[in-house]
PDB file of C-alpha atoms (C1' of nucleotides) in Angstrom:
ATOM      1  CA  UNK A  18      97.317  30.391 -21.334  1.00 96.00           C
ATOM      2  CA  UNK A  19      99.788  30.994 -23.939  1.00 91.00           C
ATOM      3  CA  UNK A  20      98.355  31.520 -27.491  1.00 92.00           C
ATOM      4  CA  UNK A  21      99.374  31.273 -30.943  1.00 89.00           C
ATOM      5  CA  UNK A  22      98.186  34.808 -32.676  1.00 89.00           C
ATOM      6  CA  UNK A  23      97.060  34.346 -36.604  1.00 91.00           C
ATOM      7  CA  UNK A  24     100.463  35.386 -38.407  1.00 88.00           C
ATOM      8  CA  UNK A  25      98.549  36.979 -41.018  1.00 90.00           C
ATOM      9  CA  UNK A  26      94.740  38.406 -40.891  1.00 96.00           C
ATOM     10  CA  UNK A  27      92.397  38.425 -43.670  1.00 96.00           C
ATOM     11  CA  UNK A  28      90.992  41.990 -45.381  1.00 94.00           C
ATOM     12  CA  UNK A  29      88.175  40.766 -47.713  1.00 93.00           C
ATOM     13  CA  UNK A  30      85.964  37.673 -47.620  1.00 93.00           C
ATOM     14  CA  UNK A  31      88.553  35.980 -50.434  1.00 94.00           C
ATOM     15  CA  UNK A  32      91.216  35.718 -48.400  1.00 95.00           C
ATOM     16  CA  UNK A  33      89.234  34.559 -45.290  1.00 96.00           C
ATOM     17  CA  UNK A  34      88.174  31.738 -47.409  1.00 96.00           C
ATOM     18  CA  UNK A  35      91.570  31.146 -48.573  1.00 96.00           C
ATOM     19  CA  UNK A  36      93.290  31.017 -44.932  1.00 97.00           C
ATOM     20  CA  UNK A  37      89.997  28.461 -44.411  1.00 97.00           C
ATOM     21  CA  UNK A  38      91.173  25.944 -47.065  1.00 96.00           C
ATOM     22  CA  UNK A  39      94.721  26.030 -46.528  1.00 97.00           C
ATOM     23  CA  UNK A  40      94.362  25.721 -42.572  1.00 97.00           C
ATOM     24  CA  UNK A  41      91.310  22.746 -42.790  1.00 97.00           C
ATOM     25  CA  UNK A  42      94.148  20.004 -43.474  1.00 97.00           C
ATOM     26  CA  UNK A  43      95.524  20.496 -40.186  1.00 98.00           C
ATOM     27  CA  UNK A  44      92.213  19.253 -38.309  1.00 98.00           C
ATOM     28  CA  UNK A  45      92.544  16.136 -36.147  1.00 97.00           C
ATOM     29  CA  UNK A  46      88.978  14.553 -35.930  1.00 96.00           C
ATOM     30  CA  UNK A  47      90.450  11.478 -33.442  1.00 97.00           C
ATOM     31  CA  UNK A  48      90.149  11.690 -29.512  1.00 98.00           C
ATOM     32  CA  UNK A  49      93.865  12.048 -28.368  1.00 97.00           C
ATOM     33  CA  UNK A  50      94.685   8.652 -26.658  1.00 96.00           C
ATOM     34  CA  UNK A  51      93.330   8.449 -22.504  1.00 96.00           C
ATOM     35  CA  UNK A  52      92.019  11.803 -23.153  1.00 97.00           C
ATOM     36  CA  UNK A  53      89.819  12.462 -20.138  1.00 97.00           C
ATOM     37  CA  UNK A  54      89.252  16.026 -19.652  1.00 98.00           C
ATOM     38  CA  UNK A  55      89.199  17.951 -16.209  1.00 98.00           C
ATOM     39  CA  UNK A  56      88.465  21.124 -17.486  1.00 98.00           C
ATOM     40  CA  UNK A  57      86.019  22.345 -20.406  1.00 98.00           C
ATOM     41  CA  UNK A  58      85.884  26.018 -21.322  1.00 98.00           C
ATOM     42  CA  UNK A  59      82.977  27.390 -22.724  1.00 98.00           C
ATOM     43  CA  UNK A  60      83.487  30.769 -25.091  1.00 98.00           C
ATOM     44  CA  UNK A  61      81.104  33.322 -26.075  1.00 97.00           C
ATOM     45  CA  UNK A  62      80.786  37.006 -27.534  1.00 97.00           C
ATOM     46  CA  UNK A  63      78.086  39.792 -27.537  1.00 96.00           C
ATOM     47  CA  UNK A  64      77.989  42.849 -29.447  1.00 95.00           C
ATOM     48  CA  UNK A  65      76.974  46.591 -28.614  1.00 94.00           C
ATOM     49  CA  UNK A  66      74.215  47.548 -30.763  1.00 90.00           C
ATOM     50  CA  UNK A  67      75.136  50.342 -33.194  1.00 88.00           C
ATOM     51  CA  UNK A  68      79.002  50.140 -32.946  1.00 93.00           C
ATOM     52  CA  UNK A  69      81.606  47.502 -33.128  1.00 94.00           C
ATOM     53  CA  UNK A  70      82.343  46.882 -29.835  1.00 96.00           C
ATOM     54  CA  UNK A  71      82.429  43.542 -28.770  1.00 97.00           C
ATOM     55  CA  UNK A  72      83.358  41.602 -25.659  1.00 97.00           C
ATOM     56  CA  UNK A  73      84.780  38.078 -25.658  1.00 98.00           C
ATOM     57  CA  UNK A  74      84.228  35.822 -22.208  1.00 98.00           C
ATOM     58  CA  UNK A  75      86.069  32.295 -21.588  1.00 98.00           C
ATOM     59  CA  UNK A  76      84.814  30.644 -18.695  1.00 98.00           C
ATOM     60  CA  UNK A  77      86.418  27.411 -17.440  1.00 98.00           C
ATOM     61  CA  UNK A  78      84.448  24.868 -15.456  1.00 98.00           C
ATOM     62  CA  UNK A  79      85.592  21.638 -13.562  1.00 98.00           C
ATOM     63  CA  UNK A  80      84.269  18.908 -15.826  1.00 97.00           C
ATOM     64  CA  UNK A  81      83.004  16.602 -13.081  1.00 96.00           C
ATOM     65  CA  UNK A  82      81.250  19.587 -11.169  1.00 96.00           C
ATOM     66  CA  UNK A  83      80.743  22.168 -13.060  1.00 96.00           C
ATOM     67  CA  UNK A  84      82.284  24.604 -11.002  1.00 96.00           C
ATOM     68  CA  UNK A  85      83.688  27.434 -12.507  1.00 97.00           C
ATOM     69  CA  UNK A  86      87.153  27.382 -11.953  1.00 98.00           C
ATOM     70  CA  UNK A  87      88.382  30.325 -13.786  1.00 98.00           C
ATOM     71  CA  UNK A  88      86.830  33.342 -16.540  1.00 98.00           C
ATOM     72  CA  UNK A  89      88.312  36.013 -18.831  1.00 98.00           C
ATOM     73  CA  UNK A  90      86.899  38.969 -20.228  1.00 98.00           C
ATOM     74  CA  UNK A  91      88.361  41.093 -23.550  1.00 98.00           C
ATOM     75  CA  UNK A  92      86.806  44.253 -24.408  1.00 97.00           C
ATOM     76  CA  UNK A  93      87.664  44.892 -28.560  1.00 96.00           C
ATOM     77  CA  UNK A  94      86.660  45.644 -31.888  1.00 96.00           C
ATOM     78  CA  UNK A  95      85.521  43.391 -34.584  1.00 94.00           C
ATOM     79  CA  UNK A  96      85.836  45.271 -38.358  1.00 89.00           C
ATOM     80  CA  UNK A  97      84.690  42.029 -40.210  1.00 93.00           C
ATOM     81  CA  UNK A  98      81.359  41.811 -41.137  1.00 92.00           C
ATOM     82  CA  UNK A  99      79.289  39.063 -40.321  1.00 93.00           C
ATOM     83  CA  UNK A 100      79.064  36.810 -43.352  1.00 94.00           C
ATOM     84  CA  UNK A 101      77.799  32.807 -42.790  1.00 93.00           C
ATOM     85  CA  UNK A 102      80.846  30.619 -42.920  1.00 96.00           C
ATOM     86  CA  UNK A 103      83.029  32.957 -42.250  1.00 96.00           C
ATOM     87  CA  UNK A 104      81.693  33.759 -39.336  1.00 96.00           C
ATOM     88  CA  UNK A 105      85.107  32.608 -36.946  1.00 97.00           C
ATOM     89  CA  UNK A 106      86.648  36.193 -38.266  1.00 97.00           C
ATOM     90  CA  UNK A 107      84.133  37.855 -36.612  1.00 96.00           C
ATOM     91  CA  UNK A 108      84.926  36.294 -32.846  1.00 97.00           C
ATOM     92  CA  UNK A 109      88.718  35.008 -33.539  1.00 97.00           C
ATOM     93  CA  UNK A 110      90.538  38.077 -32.366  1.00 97.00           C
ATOM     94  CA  UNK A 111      88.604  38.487 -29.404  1.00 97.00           C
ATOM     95  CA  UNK A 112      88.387  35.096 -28.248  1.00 98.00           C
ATOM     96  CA  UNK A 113      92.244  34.550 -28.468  1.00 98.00           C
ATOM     97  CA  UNK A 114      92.591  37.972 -26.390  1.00 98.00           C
ATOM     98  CA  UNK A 115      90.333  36.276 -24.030  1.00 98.00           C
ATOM     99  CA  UNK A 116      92.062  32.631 -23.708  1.00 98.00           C
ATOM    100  CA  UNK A 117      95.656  34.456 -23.260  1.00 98.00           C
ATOM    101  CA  UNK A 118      94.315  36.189 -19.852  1.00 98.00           C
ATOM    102  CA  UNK A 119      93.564  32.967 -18.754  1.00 98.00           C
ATOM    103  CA  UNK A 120      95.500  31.420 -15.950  1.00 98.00           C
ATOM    104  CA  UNK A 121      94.765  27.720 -16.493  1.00 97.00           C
ATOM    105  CA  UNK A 122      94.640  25.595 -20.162  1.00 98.00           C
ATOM    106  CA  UNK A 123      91.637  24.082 -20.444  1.00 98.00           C
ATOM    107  CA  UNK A 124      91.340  20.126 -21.311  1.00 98.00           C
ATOM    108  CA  UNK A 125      88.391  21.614 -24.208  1.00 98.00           C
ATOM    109  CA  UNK A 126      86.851  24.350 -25.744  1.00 98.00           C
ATOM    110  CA  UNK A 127      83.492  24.067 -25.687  1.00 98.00           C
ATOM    111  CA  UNK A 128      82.774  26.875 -29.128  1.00 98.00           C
ATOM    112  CA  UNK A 129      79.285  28.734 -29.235  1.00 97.00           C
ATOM    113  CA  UNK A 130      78.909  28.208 -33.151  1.00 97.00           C
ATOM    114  CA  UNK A 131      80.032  25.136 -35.794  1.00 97.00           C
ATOM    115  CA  UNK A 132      82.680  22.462 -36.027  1.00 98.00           C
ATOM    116  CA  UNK A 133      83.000  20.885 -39.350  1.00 98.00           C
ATOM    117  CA  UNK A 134      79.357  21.008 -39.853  1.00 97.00           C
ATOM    118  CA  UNK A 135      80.990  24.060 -42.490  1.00 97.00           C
ATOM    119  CA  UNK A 136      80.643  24.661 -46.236  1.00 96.00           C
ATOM    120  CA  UNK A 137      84.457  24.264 -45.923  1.00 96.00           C
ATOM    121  CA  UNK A 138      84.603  21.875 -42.843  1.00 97.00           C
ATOM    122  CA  UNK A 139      86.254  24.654 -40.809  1.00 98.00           C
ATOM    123  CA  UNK A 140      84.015  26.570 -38.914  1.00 98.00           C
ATOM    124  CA  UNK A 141      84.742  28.592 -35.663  1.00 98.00           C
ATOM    125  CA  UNK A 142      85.391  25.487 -33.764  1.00 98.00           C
ATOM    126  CA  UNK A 143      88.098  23.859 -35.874  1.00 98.00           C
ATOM    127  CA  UNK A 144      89.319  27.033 -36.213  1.00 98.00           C
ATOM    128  CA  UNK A 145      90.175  27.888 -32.200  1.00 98.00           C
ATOM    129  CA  UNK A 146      90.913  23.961 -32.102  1.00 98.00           C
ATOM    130  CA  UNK A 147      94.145  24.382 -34.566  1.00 98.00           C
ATOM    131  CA  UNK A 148      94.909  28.257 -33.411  1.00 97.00           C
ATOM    132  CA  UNK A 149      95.542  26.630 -29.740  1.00 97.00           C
ATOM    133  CA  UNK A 150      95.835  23.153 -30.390  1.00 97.00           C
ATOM    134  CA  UNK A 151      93.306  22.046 -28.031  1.00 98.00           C
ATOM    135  CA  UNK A 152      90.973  19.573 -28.312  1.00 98.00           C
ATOM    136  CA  UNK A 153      87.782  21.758 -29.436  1.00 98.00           C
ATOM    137  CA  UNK A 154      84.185  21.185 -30.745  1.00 98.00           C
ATOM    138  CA  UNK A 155      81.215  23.235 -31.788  1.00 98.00           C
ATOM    139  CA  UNK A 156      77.843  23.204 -30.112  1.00 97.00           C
ATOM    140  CA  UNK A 157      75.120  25.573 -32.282  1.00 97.00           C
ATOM    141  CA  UNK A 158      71.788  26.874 -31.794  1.00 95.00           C
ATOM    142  CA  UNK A 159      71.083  26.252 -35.737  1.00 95.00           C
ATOM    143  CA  UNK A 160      72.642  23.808 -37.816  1.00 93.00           C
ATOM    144  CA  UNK A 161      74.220  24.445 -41.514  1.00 91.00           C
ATOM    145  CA  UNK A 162      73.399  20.627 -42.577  1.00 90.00           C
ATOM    146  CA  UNK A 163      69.884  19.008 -43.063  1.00 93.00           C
ATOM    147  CA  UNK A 164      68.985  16.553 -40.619  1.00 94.00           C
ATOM    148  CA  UNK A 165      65.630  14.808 -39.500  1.00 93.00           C
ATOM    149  CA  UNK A 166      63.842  15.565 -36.090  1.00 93.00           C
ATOM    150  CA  UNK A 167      65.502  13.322 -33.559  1.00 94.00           C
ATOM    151  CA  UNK A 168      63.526  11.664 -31.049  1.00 94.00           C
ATOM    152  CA  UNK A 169      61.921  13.693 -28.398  1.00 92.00           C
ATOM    153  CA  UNK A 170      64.063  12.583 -25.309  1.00 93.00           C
ATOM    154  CA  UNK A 171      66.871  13.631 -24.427  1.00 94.00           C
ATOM    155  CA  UNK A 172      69.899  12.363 -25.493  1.00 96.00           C
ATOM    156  CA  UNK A 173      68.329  10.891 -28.830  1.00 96.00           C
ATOM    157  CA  UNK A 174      70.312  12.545 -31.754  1.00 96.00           C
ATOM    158  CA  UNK A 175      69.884  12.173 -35.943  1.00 96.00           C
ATOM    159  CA  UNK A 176      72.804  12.867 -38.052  1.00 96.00           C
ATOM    160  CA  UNK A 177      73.512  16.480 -39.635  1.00 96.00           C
ATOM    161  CA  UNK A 178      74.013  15.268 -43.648  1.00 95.00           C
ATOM    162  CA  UNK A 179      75.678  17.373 -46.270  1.00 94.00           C
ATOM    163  CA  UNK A 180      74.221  14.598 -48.800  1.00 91.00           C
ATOM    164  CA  UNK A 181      76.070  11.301 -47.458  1.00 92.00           C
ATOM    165  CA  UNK A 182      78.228  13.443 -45.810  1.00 95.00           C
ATOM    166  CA  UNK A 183      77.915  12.994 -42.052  1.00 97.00           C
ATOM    167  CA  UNK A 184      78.912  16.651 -40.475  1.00 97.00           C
ATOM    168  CA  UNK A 185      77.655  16.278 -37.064  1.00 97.00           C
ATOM    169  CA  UNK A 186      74.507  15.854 -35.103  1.00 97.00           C
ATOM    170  CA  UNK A 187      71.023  17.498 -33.915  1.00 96.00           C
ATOM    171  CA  UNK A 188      71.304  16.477 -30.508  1.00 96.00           C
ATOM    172  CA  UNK A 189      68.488  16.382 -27.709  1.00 95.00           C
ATOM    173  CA  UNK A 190      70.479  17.821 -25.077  1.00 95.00           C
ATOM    174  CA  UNK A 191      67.002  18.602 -23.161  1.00 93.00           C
ATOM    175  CA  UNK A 192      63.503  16.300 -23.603  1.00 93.00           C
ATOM    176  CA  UNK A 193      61.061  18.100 -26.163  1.00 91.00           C
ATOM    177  CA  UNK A 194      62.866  21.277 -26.816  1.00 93.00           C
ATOM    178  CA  UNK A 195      64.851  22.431 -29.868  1.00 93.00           C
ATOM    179  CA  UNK A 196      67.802  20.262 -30.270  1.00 95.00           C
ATOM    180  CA  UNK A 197      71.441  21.383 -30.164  1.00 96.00           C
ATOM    181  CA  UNK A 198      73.934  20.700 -33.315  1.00 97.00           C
ATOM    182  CA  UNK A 199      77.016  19.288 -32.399  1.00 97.00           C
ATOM    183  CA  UNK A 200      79.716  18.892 -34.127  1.00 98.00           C
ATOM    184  CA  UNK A 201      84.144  17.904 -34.103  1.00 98.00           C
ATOM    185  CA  UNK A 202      86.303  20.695 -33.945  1.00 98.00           C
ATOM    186  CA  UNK A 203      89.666  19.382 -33.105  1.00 98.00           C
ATOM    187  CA  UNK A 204      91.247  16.608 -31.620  1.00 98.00           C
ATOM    188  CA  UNK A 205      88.044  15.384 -30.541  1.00 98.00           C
ATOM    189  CA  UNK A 206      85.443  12.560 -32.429  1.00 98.00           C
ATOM    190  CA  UNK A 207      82.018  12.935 -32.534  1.00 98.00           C
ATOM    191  CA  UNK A 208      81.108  10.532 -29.958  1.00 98.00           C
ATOM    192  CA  UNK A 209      82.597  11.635 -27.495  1.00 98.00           C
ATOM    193  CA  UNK A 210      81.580  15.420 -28.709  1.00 98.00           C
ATOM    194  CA  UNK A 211      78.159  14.651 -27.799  1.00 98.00           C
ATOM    195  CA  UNK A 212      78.852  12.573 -24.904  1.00 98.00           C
ATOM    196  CA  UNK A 213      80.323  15.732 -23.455  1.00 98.00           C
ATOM    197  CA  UNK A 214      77.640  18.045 -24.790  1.00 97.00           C
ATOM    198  CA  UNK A 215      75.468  15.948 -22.827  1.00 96.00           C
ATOM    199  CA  UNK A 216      77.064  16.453 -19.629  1.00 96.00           C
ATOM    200  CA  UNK A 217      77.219  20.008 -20.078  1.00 97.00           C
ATOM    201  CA  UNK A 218      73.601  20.086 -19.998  1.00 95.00           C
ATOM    202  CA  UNK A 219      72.346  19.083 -17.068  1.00 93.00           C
ATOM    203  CA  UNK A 220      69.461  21.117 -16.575  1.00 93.00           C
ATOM    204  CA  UNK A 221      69.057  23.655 -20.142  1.00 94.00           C
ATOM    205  CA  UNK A 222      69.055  23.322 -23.442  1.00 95.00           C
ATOM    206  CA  UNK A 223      72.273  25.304 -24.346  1.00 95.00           C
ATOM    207  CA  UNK A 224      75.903  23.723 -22.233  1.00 96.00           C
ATOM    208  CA  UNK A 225      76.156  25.324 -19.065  1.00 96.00           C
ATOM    209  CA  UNK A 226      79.620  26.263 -19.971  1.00 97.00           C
ATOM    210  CA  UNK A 227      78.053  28.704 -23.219  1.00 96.00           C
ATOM    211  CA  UNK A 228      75.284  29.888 -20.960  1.00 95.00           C
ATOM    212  CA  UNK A 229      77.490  31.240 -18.120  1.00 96.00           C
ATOM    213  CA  UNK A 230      80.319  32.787 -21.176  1.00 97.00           C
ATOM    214  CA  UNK A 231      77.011  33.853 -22.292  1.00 96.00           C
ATOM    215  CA  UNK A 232      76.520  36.142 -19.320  1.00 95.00           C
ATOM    216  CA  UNK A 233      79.721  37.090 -18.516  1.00 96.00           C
ATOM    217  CA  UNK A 234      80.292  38.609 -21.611  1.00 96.00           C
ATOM    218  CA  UNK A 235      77.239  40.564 -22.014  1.00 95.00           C
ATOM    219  CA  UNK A 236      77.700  41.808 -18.798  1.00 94.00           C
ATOM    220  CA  UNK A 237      80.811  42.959 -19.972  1.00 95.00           C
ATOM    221  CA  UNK A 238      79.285  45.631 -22.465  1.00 92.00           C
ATOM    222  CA  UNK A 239      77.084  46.699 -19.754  1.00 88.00           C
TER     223      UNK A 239
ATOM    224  C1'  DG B  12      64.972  37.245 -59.345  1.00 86.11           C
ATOM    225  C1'  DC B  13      64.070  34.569 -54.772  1.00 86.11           C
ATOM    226  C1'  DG B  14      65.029  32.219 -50.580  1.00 86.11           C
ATOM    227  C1'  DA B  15      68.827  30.596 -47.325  1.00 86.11           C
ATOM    228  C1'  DC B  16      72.209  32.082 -44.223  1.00 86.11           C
ATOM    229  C1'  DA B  17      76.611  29.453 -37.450  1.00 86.11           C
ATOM    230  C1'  DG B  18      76.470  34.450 -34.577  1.00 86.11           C
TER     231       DG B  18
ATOM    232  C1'  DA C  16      74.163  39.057 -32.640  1.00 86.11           C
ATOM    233  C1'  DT C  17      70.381  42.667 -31.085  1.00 86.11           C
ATOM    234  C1'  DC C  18      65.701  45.097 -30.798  1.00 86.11           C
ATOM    235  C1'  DT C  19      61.422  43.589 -27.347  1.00 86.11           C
ATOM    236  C1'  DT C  20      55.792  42.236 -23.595  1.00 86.11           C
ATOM    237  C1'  DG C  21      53.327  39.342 -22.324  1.00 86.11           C
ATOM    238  C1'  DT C  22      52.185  34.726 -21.758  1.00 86.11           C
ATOM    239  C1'  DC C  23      51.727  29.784 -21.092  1.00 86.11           C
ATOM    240  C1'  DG C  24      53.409  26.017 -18.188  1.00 86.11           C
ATOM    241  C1'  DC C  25      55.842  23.389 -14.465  1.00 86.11           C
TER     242       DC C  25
END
DNA sequence: GCGACAG
DNA sequence: ATCTTGTCGC
């Protein structure tokens, strides 16, 4: 698919916050009217130990099925260092490499990582949502907000609060395990955000779409 | 100064 | 993220 490259590419953590703020307004946090999507992509990277070598995976599954339907792989570099909230500068470059050797556009990107659930509302999520202009949302292992224990079954979910803020939710994607935090990344509202983060996960905790961009990638360094 | 801190 | 063995449970 075709991809729209960052024009310009922050150098210290300053700017990175900068390009943040100015590029937040431009998130859409409404479902696009009808929108019914036939293909999710799930997106993941993993890291060599000791050097910066990274490898970026994009798999893209039928949404009904699961199936995968198509995958990309990009081998790179990543010279930002890993700071929280600005973590999207770490993965960006990669990612995009990855979505451009793509042969389909997916319906959603399905982001290993936050939404808004951001200090800045613009975490890694919103950030591939407005780069491609996809609908996008974030589904993360550990949350940035504070939230109460949902209910043990699956499917119950408590709201991820920045003080009254709502920023997304701990979801229980699988009955008495850790829950999942879910949040809008563009184009996309949270309802239906979880509704689809529900479907991903059939059988694990983690979307099946970030457990098999999981593998591919790491596979990748191997 | 001390603890937190997406991956 | 990554380094890592065994272990408890279905």
């Amino acid at each position: 698919m075709q991809v729209r490259v960052p024009h310009e590419w922050p150098d210290t953590p300053e700017e990175a916050v900068a390009i943040q703020l100015r590029l937040r307004s431009l998130v859409e946090q409404a479902t696009p009217a009808g929108f019914e999507p036939r293909t999710v992509a799930g997106l993941d990277v993993a890291y060599e130990e000791g050097t910066n070598r990274v490898a970026a995976a994009v798999v893209v599954l039928d949404a009904d099925s699961l199936e995968q339907v198509d995958s990309a792989v990009a081998v790179g570099h990543t010279d930002f260092p890993y700071v929280s909230g600005l973590f999207a500068f770490r993965e960006l470059p990669s990612l995009l490499a990855a979505l451009e050797r793509l042969t389909v556009t997916p319906d959603l990107l399905v982001c290993d990582g936050q939404g808004v659930a951001h200090p800045r509302r613009f975490g890694l999520a919103c950030h591939l949502g407005v780069l491609t202009g996809l609908p996008s949302m974030g589904v993360a292992k550990n949350s940035m907000g504070e939230f109460e224990p949902p209910a043990a079954e699956r499917g119950a979910w408590t709201p991820l609060l920045d003080g009254e803020e709502v920023l997304g939710r701990a979801l229980r994607s699988q009955s008495g395990v850790k829950p999942v935090f879910v949040s809008v990344g563009h184009r996309i509202d949270l309802d239906r955000a979880c509704a689809e983060a529900l479907r991903l996960c059939p059988r694990y905790r983690l979307p099946e779409t970030t457990r098999r961009a999981d593998r591919l990638c790491r596979d990748a360094l191997a």
